Amino acid sequence: MHDSTTLLVEVGALLLLLGVLGRLSRRVGLSPIPLYLFAGLAFGHGGLLPLAASEEFFAVGAEIGVILLLVMLGLEYSANELVGNLRSAAPAGLIDGVFNALPGAAFALLLGWDWVAALVLGGITWVSSSGVIAKVLADLGRLGNRETPVILSVLVIEDLAMALYLPLVTAVLAGTGLLGGGIALAVAVGTVLLVLVVAIRYGHLISSALSAKDPEALLLGVLGLTLLIAGLAAKLQVSAAVGAFLVGIALSGPVAHHATELLSPLRDLFAAVFFVFFGLVTDPRDIPPVLLPALALAVVTMATKTLTGYLAARRVGIAEPGRWRAGLALVPRGEFSIVIAGLAVAAGSVEPQLAALAATYVLITVVTGPILARLPDFPWFKRWLRTRAAAQRAAPVPIHD
């Protein structure tokens, strides 16, 4: 009884604090994500007032938060739009992997770490945080912007790539060799293809089985289906985020519209829990020794990620402001990076500093990313873009003989 009472007190107090921080952040025109993270640091391991009873609650809530963020993104687009975006964004996905995985791998080698640590750190710096970016886009009211499908395409390619990368890196860390890695890869590829086929070809049947006229039944049905598919995907070593996103695109018409309205409050609640939990599991005392290396790595890969989004948006004809919005929105790393680092630490076969470096790196990008995402909205940035465009128009055209 005492434990349950303590749980209620801790969860209630922290959620109340999050409500105050969320209102404060919006009054000053900022995303609440950085404040949620710092709240987690303050009450996590090594923080000012560690919370013991509620950590398991926030761990489960964090998983649900990521799943809800991704299914809500999926509800914004149809299956046909997804396929079209994937085809058009395949070159951007390749650029994304080269520009952002290689710096992490090279950084590990420069630190004197082995190739396994380089493989792990390359994955950590490669993939952006779908959860953080989805929340930022919603907070800034950009879900309907022209560049948002470009951002979404890059994120989906990354999530699908992680569905193949995670089984491989798990096999490498476990030392199972080439055969074990091949089996893990085959299972991952088969699962992703199966879910894609079901979502694209039979999504209308799923929508017809759910009634948009009964809000209670629709909420329970969509939420249950999303958690079920995400859980099955995770069991098969495929990203739960990919499963949740595909559930979202499988739903269409009035069902998708009403599901978006019903799930929005739940998304906001559990998304906040996700960001708090990330701070809770990060010990502030581990940050100072790796702060400078993590900062250097963050600066390099924030620039390469911005360039990735910029080039991807330019490729499909997005105007200059939208290119910058796409690039800067992709900066944050998050849930996948922490999962990759956790796999390496659990295996016990990589550098002991990797976990602290990864946590600090993600914290820097996740705090800086939402702030950078707002830059294209500032008047001085818009003036700079206009000046730059005018200078380009005024530049003399070279004459060739």
Short mmCIF file of C-alpha atoms in Angstrom, two decimals:
data_model
loop_
_atom_site.label_atom_id
_atom_site.label_comp_id
_atom_site.label_asym_id
_atom_site.label_seq_id
_atom_site.Cartn_x
_atom_site.Cartn_y
_atom_site.Cartn_z
CA MET A 1 0.00 0.00 0.00
CA HIS A 2 2.84 2.31 0.82
CA ASP A 3 4.48 1.68 -2.57
CA SER A 4 1.27 2.39 -4.49
CA THR A 5 0.69 5.55 -2.47
CA THR A 6 4.25 6.71 -3.14
CA LEU A 7 3.74 5.95 -6.83
CA LEU A 8 0.61 8.09 -6.96
CA VAL A 9 2.34 10.98 -5.17
CA GLU A 10 5.43 10.89 -7.39
CA VAL A 11 3.55 10.52 -10.67
CA GLY A 12 0.99 13.16 -9.73
CA ALA A 13 3.59 15.68 -8.60
CA LEU A 14 5.74 15.17 -11.70
CA LEU A 15 2.80 15.40 -14.11
CA LEU A 16 1.66 18.59 -12.37
CA LEU A 17 5.16 19.99 -12.74
CA LEU A 18 5.13 19.08 -16.44
CA GLY A 19 1.87 20.95 -16.86
CA VAL A 20 3.43 24.08 -15.33
CA LEU A 21 6.57 23.72 -17.48
CA GLY A 22 4.51 23.17 -20.62
CA ARG A 23 2.48 26.30 -20.00
CA LEU A 24 5.62 28.30 -19.17
CA SER A 25 7.38 27.17 -22.35
CA ARG A 26 4.45 28.11 -24.55
CA ARG A 27 4.16 31.53 -22.93
CA VAL A 28 7.71 32.28 -24.02
CA GLY A 29 7.17 30.67 -27.44
CA LEU A 30 9.44 27.62 -27.04
CA SER A 31 8.89 23.88 -27.30
CA PRO A 32 8.49 22.24 -23.86
CA ILE A 33 10.79 19.32 -24.77
CA PRO A 34 14.02 20.75 -23.26
CA LEU A 35 12.20 21.57 -20.00
CA TYR A 36 10.77 18.04 -19.83
CA LEU A 37 14.27 16.63 -20.26
CA PHE A 38 15.78 18.79 -17.55
CA ALA A 39 12.93 17.81 -15.23
CA GLY A 40 13.88 14.20 -15.80
CA LEU A 41 17.54 14.95 -15.05
CA ALA A 42 16.57 16.70 -11.83
CA PHE A 43 14.56 13.73 -10.55
CA GLY A 44 16.54 10.84 -12.04
CA HIS A 45 19.63 8.92 -10.97
CA GLY A 46 22.12 11.38 -9.48
CA GLY A 47 19.60 14.23 -9.63
CA LEU A 48 18.40 16.59 -6.94
CA LEU A 49 15.53 14.39 -5.74
CA PRO A 50 15.57 10.87 -7.27
CA LEU A 51 12.21 9.21 -7.79
CA ALA A 52 12.30 5.50 -7.00
CA ALA A 53 8.73 4.23 -7.01
CA SER A 54 7.62 5.72 -10.34
CA GLU A 55 10.56 4.84 -12.61
CA GLU A 56 8.94 1.65 -13.93
CA PHE A 57 5.72 3.55 -14.65
CA PHE A 58 7.61 6.16 -16.66
CA ALA A 59 9.55 3.43 -18.52
CA VAL A 60 6.32 1.85 -19.78
CA GLY A 61 4.77 5.25 -20.43
CA ALA A 62 7.81 6.28 -22.47
CA GLU A 63 7.40 3.28 -24.79
CA ILE A 64 3.72 4.10 -25.27
CA GLY A 65 4.63 7.75 -25.92
CA VAL A 66 6.93 6.90 -28.84
CA ILE A 67 4.31 4.55 -30.30
CA LEU A 68 1.55 7.17 -30.09
CA LEU A 69 3.76 9.85 -31.65
CA LEU A 70 4.46 7.59 -34.62
CA VAL A 71 0.91 6.36 -35.17
CA MET A 72 -0.27 9.98 -35.16
CA LEU A 73 2.27 10.81 -37.85
CA GLY A 74 1.10 7.81 -39.85
CA LEU A 75 -2.51 8.99 -39.67
CA GLU A 76 -1.50 12.13 -41.57
CA TYR A 77 -0.64 10.18 -44.74
CA SER A 78 -2.09 7.43 -46.89
CA ALA A 79 -0.33 4.25 -47.98
CA ASN A 80 0.05 5.54 -51.54
CA GLU A 81 1.67 8.73 -50.27
CA LEU A 82 4.10 6.64 -48.23
CA VAL A 83 5.19 4.55 -51.21
CA GLY A 84 5.58 7.67 -53.35
CA ASN A 85 7.61 9.40 -50.66
CA LEU A 86 9.85 6.37 -50.16
CA ARG A 87 10.60 6.16 -53.87
CA SER A 88 11.34 9.85 -54.19
CA ALA A 89 13.38 9.99 -50.97
CA ALA A 90 15.58 6.91 -51.54
CA PRO A 91 18.57 9.05 -52.67
CA ALA A 92 18.07 11.30 -49.64
CA GLY A 93 18.07 8.22 -47.42
CA LEU A 94 21.39 7.12 -48.90
CA ILE A 95 22.87 10.59 -48.38
CA ASP A 96 21.50 10.58 -44.84
CA GLY A 97 23.29 7.33 -44.00
CA VAL A 98 26.61 8.43 -45.51
CA PHE A 99 26.57 11.96 -44.07
CA ASN A 100 25.54 10.98 -40.53
CA ALA A 101 26.73 7.42 -39.83
CA LEU A 102 30.28 7.87 -41.11
CA PRO A 103 31.12 10.81 -38.79
CA GLY A 104 30.12 8.76 -35.75
CA ALA A 105 32.14 5.73 -36.87
CA ALA A 106 35.16 7.91 -37.69
CA PHE A 107 34.90 9.66 -34.31
CA ALA A 108 35.01 6.30 -32.50
CA LEU A 109 38.13 5.29 -34.41
CA LEU A 110 39.76 8.65 -33.63
CA LEU A 111 39.14 7.96 -29.93
CA GLY A 112 41.04 4.68 -30.32
CA TRP A 113 37.97 2.44 -30.04
CA ASP A 114 37.57 -0.79 -32.03
CA TRP A 115 35.41 -1.38 -35.10
CA VAL A 116 32.50 -2.72 -33.06
CA ALA A 117 32.30 0.55 -31.11
CA ALA A 118 32.58 2.42 -34.42
CA LEU A 119 29.63 0.43 -35.79
CA VAL A 120 27.58 1.27 -32.69
CA LEU A 121 28.46 4.98 -32.59
CA GLY A 122 27.75 5.26 -36.32
CA GLY A 123 24.21 4.06 -35.67
CA ILE A 124 23.80 6.46 -32.76
CA THR A 125 24.71 9.49 -34.88
CA TRP A 126 22.83 8.32 -37.97
CA VAL A 127 19.21 8.10 -36.95
CA SER A 128 17.10 11.09 -35.95
CA SER A 129 14.50 10.91 -33.19
CA SER A 130 11.09 10.30 -34.75
CA GLY A 131 9.44 10.96 -31.38
CA VAL A 132 11.11 14.31 -30.76
CA ILE A 133 10.66 15.50 -34.35
CA ALA A 134 6.99 14.50 -34.40
CA LYS A 135 6.43 16.50 -31.22
CA VAL A 136 8.33 19.52 -32.57
CA LEU A 137 6.37 19.52 -35.83
CA ALA A 138 3.09 19.34 -33.90
CA ASP A 139 4.14 22.10 -31.47
CA LEU A 140 5.17 24.40 -34.32
CA GLY A 141 2.05 23.66 -36.38
CA ARG A 142 4.02 22.32 -39.35
CA LEU A 143 2.32 18.96 -39.92
CA GLY A 144 0.63 20.38 -43.04
CA ASN A 145 3.70 22.13 -44.46
CA ARG A 146 5.07 21.20 -47.89
CA GLU A 147 8.42 20.07 -46.44
CA THR A 148 6.86 17.78 -43.84
CA PRO A 149 6.45 14.81 -46.24
CA VAL A 150 10.18 15.13 -47.01
CA ILE A 151 11.03 15.03 -43.30
CA LEU A 152 8.68 12.12 -42.82
CA SER A 153 10.21 10.20 -45.73
CA VAL A 154 13.70 10.52 -44.27
CA LEU A 155 12.43 9.39 -40.86
CA VAL A 156 10.61 6.38 -42.31
CA ILE A 157 13.68 5.31 -44.28
CA GLU A 158 15.74 5.62 -41.09
CA ASP A 159 13.20 3.59 -39.11
CA LEU A 160 13.14 0.89 -41.78
CA ALA A 161 16.94 0.93 -41.89
CA MET A 162 16.99 0.48 -38.12
CA ALA A 163 14.73 -2.55 -38.54
CA LEU A 164 17.66 -4.11 -40.40
CA TYR A 165 20.50 -2.49 -38.46
CA LEU A 166 19.37 -3.46 -34.95
CA PRO A 167 19.30 -7.24 -35.55
CA LEU A 168 22.70 -7.03 -37.23
CA VAL A 169 24.36 -5.00 -34.48
CA THR A 170 22.80 -7.27 -31.86
CA ALA A 171 24.32 -10.31 -33.57
CA VAL A 172 27.73 -8.61 -33.83
CA LEU A 173 27.68 -7.62 -30.15
CA ALA A 174 26.67 -11.17 -29.15
CA GLY A 175 29.50 -12.62 -31.23
CA THR A 176 27.19 -15.00 -33.13
CA GLY A 177 29.11 -14.53 -36.35
CA LEU A 178 28.01 -14.20 -39.96
CA LEU A 179 25.37 -16.94 -39.84
CA GLY A 180 23.58 -15.45 -36.82
CA GLY A 181 23.64 -12.01 -38.38
CA GLY A 182 22.23 -13.36 -41.65
CA ILE A 183 19.35 -15.11 -39.88
CA ALA A 184 18.53 -11.97 -37.88
CA LEU A 185 18.58 -9.89 -41.07
CA ALA A 186 16.31 -12.34 -42.91
CA VAL A 187 13.73 -12.27 -40.11
CA ALA A 188 13.79 -8.46 -40.05
CA VAL A 189 13.39 -8.12 -43.84
CA GLY A 190 10.53 -10.63 -43.94
CA THR A 191 8.66 -8.92 -41.12
CA VAL A 192 8.96 -5.44 -42.61
CA LEU A 193 7.79 -6.63 -46.03
CA LEU A 194 4.84 -8.49 -44.51
CA VAL A 195 3.68 -5.48 -42.52
CA LEU A 196 4.06 -3.20 -45.54
CA VAL A 197 2.01 -5.51 -47.76
CA VAL A 198 -0.77 -5.80 -45.17
CA ALA A 199 -0.81 -2.03 -44.58
CA ILE A 200 -0.88 -1.05 -48.24
CA ARG A 201 -3.10 -3.75 -49.76
CA TYR A 202 -5.51 -4.48 -46.93
CA GLY A 203 -5.58 -1.23 -44.98
CA HIS A 204 -9.11 -0.42 -46.20
CA LEU A 205 -10.38 -3.60 -44.57
CA ILE A 206 -8.92 -2.51 -41.25
CA SER A 207 -10.60 0.89 -41.54
CA SER A 208 -13.94 -0.68 -42.40
CA ALA A 209 -13.75 -2.89 -39.29
CA LEU A 210 -13.54 0.20 -37.04
CA SER A 211 -16.58 2.43 -36.64
CA ALA A 212 -16.02 6.19 -36.68
CA LYS A 213 -19.49 6.71 -35.16
CA ASP A 214 -18.64 5.24 -31.73
CA PRO A 215 -15.80 7.29 -30.16
CA GLU A 216 -15.20 4.91 -27.25
CA ALA A 217 -15.00 1.81 -29.43
CA LEU A 218 -12.83 3.64 -31.99
CA LEU A 219 -10.38 4.84 -29.34
CA LEU A 220 -10.03 1.40 -27.78
CA GLY A 221 -9.81 -0.32 -31.16
CA VAL A 222 -7.16 1.95 -32.67
CA LEU A 223 -5.10 2.11 -29.48
CA GLY A 224 -5.28 -1.65 -28.98
CA LEU A 225 -4.38 -2.38 -32.60
CA THR A 226 -1.47 0.04 -32.50
CA LEU A 227 0.01 -1.40 -29.30
CA LEU A 228 -0.52 -4.96 -30.54
CA ILE A 229 1.24 -4.42 -33.87
CA ALA A 230 4.03 -2.40 -32.24
CA GLY A 231 4.56 -5.14 -29.65
CA LEU A 232 4.61 -7.90 -32.25
CA ALA A 233 7.08 -5.91 -34.35
CA ALA A 234 9.36 -5.47 -31.34
CA LYS A 235 9.11 -9.20 -30.53
CA LEU A 236 10.34 -9.96 -34.03
CA GLN A 237 13.30 -7.58 -33.56
CA VAL A 238 11.68 -4.97 -35.82
CA SER A 239 11.15 -1.40 -34.67
CA ALA A 240 7.95 -0.89 -32.68
CA ALA A 241 7.93 2.62 -34.13
CA VAL A 242 7.76 1.19 -37.67
CA GLY A 243 4.83 -1.01 -36.69
CA ALA A 244 2.95 1.89 -35.11
CA PHE A 245 3.56 4.14 -38.11
CA LEU A 246 2.29 1.50 -40.53
CA VAL A 247 -0.89 1.10 -38.47
CA GLY A 248 -1.41 4.83 -38.90
CA ILE A 249 -1.07 4.76 -42.68
CA ALA A 250 -3.29 1.67 -42.89
CA LEU A 251 -6.22 3.69 -41.50
CA SER A 252 -7.96 6.11 -43.81
CA GLY A 253 -11.06 8.24 -44.30
CA PRO A 254 -13.32 9.24 -41.39
CA VAL A 255 -11.70 6.61 -39.16
CA ALA A 256 -8.29 8.26 -39.49
CA HIS A 257 -9.76 11.74 -38.93
CA HIS A 258 -11.66 10.81 -35.77
CA ALA A 259 -8.81 8.67 -34.47
CA THR A 260 -6.49 11.68 -34.72
CA GLU A 261 -8.85 13.78 -32.60
CA LEU A 262 -9.29 11.04 -29.98
CA LEU A 263 -5.61 10.13 -29.68
CA SER A 264 -4.22 13.67 -29.53
CA PRO A 265 -4.63 14.12 -25.72
CA LEU A 266 -3.11 10.68 -25.07
CA ARG A 267 -0.21 11.50 -27.38
CA ASP A 268 0.53 14.73 -25.52
CA LEU A 269 0.46 12.96 -22.15
CA PHE A 270 2.68 10.01 -23.02
CA ALA A 271 5.02 12.06 -25.22
CA ALA A 272 5.80 14.21 -22.18
CA VAL A 273 6.38 11.01 -20.17
CA PHE A 274 8.81 9.79 -22.85
CA PHE A 275 10.99 12.88 -22.63
CA VAL A 276 10.94 12.86 -18.83
CA PHE A 277 11.97 9.21 -18.73
CA PHE A 278 14.91 9.92 -21.02
CA GLY A 279 16.13 12.45 -18.46
CA LEU A 280 15.39 10.10 -15.55
CA VAL A 281 17.74 7.39 -16.82
CA THR A 282 20.60 9.81 -17.53
CA ASP A 283 22.92 10.39 -14.54
CA PRO A 284 24.06 14.05 -14.57
CA ARG A 285 27.35 13.03 -12.92
CA ASP A 286 28.41 11.07 -16.03
CA ILE A 287 28.07 14.08 -18.31
CA PRO A 288 31.09 16.34 -17.45
CA PRO A 289 33.88 13.85 -18.44
CA VAL A 290 32.45 13.34 -21.93
CA LEU A 291 30.92 16.77 -22.47
CA LEU A 292 33.55 18.19 -24.85
CA PRO A 293 33.79 15.09 -27.11
CA ALA A 294 29.99 14.82 -27.21
CA LEU A 295 29.70 18.53 -28.02
CA ALA A 296 32.19 18.26 -30.88
CA LEU A 297 30.40 15.23 -32.28
CA ALA A 298 27.04 16.97 -31.93
CA VAL A 299 28.19 20.09 -33.79
CA VAL A 300 29.51 18.05 -36.72
CA THR A 301 26.48 15.77 -37.04
CA MET A 302 23.93 18.53 -36.49
CA ALA A 303 25.49 20.26 -39.50
CA THR A 304 25.48 17.08 -41.61
CA LYS A 305 21.87 16.29 -40.64
CA THR A 306 20.80 19.84 -41.55
CA LEU A 307 22.53 19.43 -44.91
CA THR A 308 20.71 16.11 -45.41
CA GLY A 309 17.28 17.67 -44.94
CA TYR A 310 18.18 20.73 -47.00
CA LEU A 311 19.29 18.63 -49.98
CA ALA A 312 16.30 16.29 -49.67
CA ALA A 313 13.87 19.24 -49.74
CA ARG A 314 15.71 20.96 -52.60
CA ARG A 315 15.56 17.77 -54.64
CA VAL A 316 11.74 17.83 -54.66
CA GLY A 317 11.48 21.55 -55.41
CA ILE A 318 10.82 22.97 -51.93
CA ALA A 319 11.61 26.69 -51.59
CA GLU A 320 14.56 27.96 -49.57
CA PRO A 321 12.72 28.52 -46.24
CA GLY A 322 11.23 25.01 -46.41
CA ARG A 323 14.65 23.49 -47.08
CA TRP A 324 16.01 25.03 -43.89
CA ARG A 325 12.94 23.95 -41.94
CA ALA A 326 13.42 20.39 -43.18
CA GLY A 327 17.13 20.31 -42.37
CA LEU A 328 16.92 21.87 -38.92
CA ALA A 329 13.93 19.73 -37.93
CA LEU A 330 16.00 16.55 -38.43
CA VAL A 331 18.71 17.53 -35.91
CA PRO A 332 17.50 15.73 -32.73
CA ARG A 333 18.60 12.17 -32.00
CA GLY A 334 16.75 10.20 -29.34
CA GLU A 335 15.03 6.87 -28.77
CA PHE A 336 16.91 4.74 -31.32
CA SER A 337 20.27 6.17 -30.28
CA ILE A 338 19.60 5.23 -26.67
CA VAL A 339 18.41 1.75 -27.68
CA ILE A 340 21.61 1.18 -29.68
CA ALA A 341 23.79 2.36 -26.80
CA GLY A 342 21.83 0.15 -24.40
CA LEU A 343 22.44 -2.91 -26.54
CA ALA A 344 26.18 -2.19 -26.56
CA VAL A 345 26.35 -1.64 -22.80
CA ALA A 346 24.31 -4.80 -22.09
CA ALA A 347 26.71 -6.82 -24.25
CA GLY A 348 29.65 -5.55 -22.17
CA SER A 349 32.01 -5.74 -25.13
CA VAL A 350 32.46 -2.06 -25.97
CA GLU A 351 34.10 0.98 -24.41
CA PRO A 352 32.66 1.85 -20.96
CA GLN A 353 32.49 5.54 -21.90
CA LEU A 354 30.16 4.85 -24.82
CA ALA A 355 26.97 4.98 -22.75
CA ALA A 356 27.79 8.35 -21.17
CA LEU A 357 28.95 9.77 -24.51
CA ALA A 358 25.77 8.62 -26.23
CA ALA A 359 23.51 10.00 -23.51
CA THR A 360 25.29 13.37 -23.51
CA TYR A 361 25.29 13.54 -27.29
CA VAL A 362 21.58 12.79 -27.50
CA LEU A 363 20.81 15.27 -24.73
CA ILE A 364 22.68 18.03 -26.59
CA THR A 365 20.89 17.38 -29.87
CA VAL A 366 17.50 16.88 -28.25
CA VAL A 367 17.74 20.16 -26.31
CA THR A 368 19.28 22.12 -29.20
CA GLY A 369 17.13 20.61 -31.97
CA PRO A 370 13.74 22.12 -30.98
CA ILE A 371 15.41 25.51 -30.59
CA LEU A 372 17.14 25.30 -33.98
CA ALA A 373 13.87 24.18 -35.59
CA ARG A 374 12.40 27.60 -34.80
CA LEU A 375 15.18 29.56 -36.55
CA PRO A 376 13.39 29.80 -39.95
CA ASP A 377 10.46 31.50 -38.19
CA PHE A 378 12.55 34.33 -36.78
CA PRO A 379 12.37 37.69 -38.67
CA TRP A 380 16.15 38.06 -38.88
CA PHE A 381 16.45 34.61 -40.49
CA LYS A 382 13.78 35.51 -43.05
CA ARG A 383 15.61 38.75 -43.83
CA TRP A 384 18.85 36.79 -44.29
CA LEU A 385 17.11 34.43 -46.73
CA ARG A 386 15.69 37.35 -48.73
CA THR A 387 19.13 39.01 -48.86
CA ARG A 388 20.72 35.75 -49.97
CA ALA A 389 18.10 35.21 -52.67
CA ALA A 390 18.53 38.78 -53.94
CA ALA A 391 22.31 38.34 -54.12
CA GLN A 392 21.92 35.13 -56.10
CA ARG A 393 19.56 36.80 -58.58
CA ALA A 394 21.94 39.73 -58.98
CA ALA A 395 24.99 37.52 -59.57
CA PRO A 396 26.29 37.76 -63.17
CA VAL A 397 25.63 34.77 -65.37
CA PRO A 398 28.92 33.32 -66.72
CA ILE A 399 29.26 33.51 -70.53
CA HIS A 400 30.88 30.51 -72.22
CA ASP A 401 32.54 30.80 -75.57
#
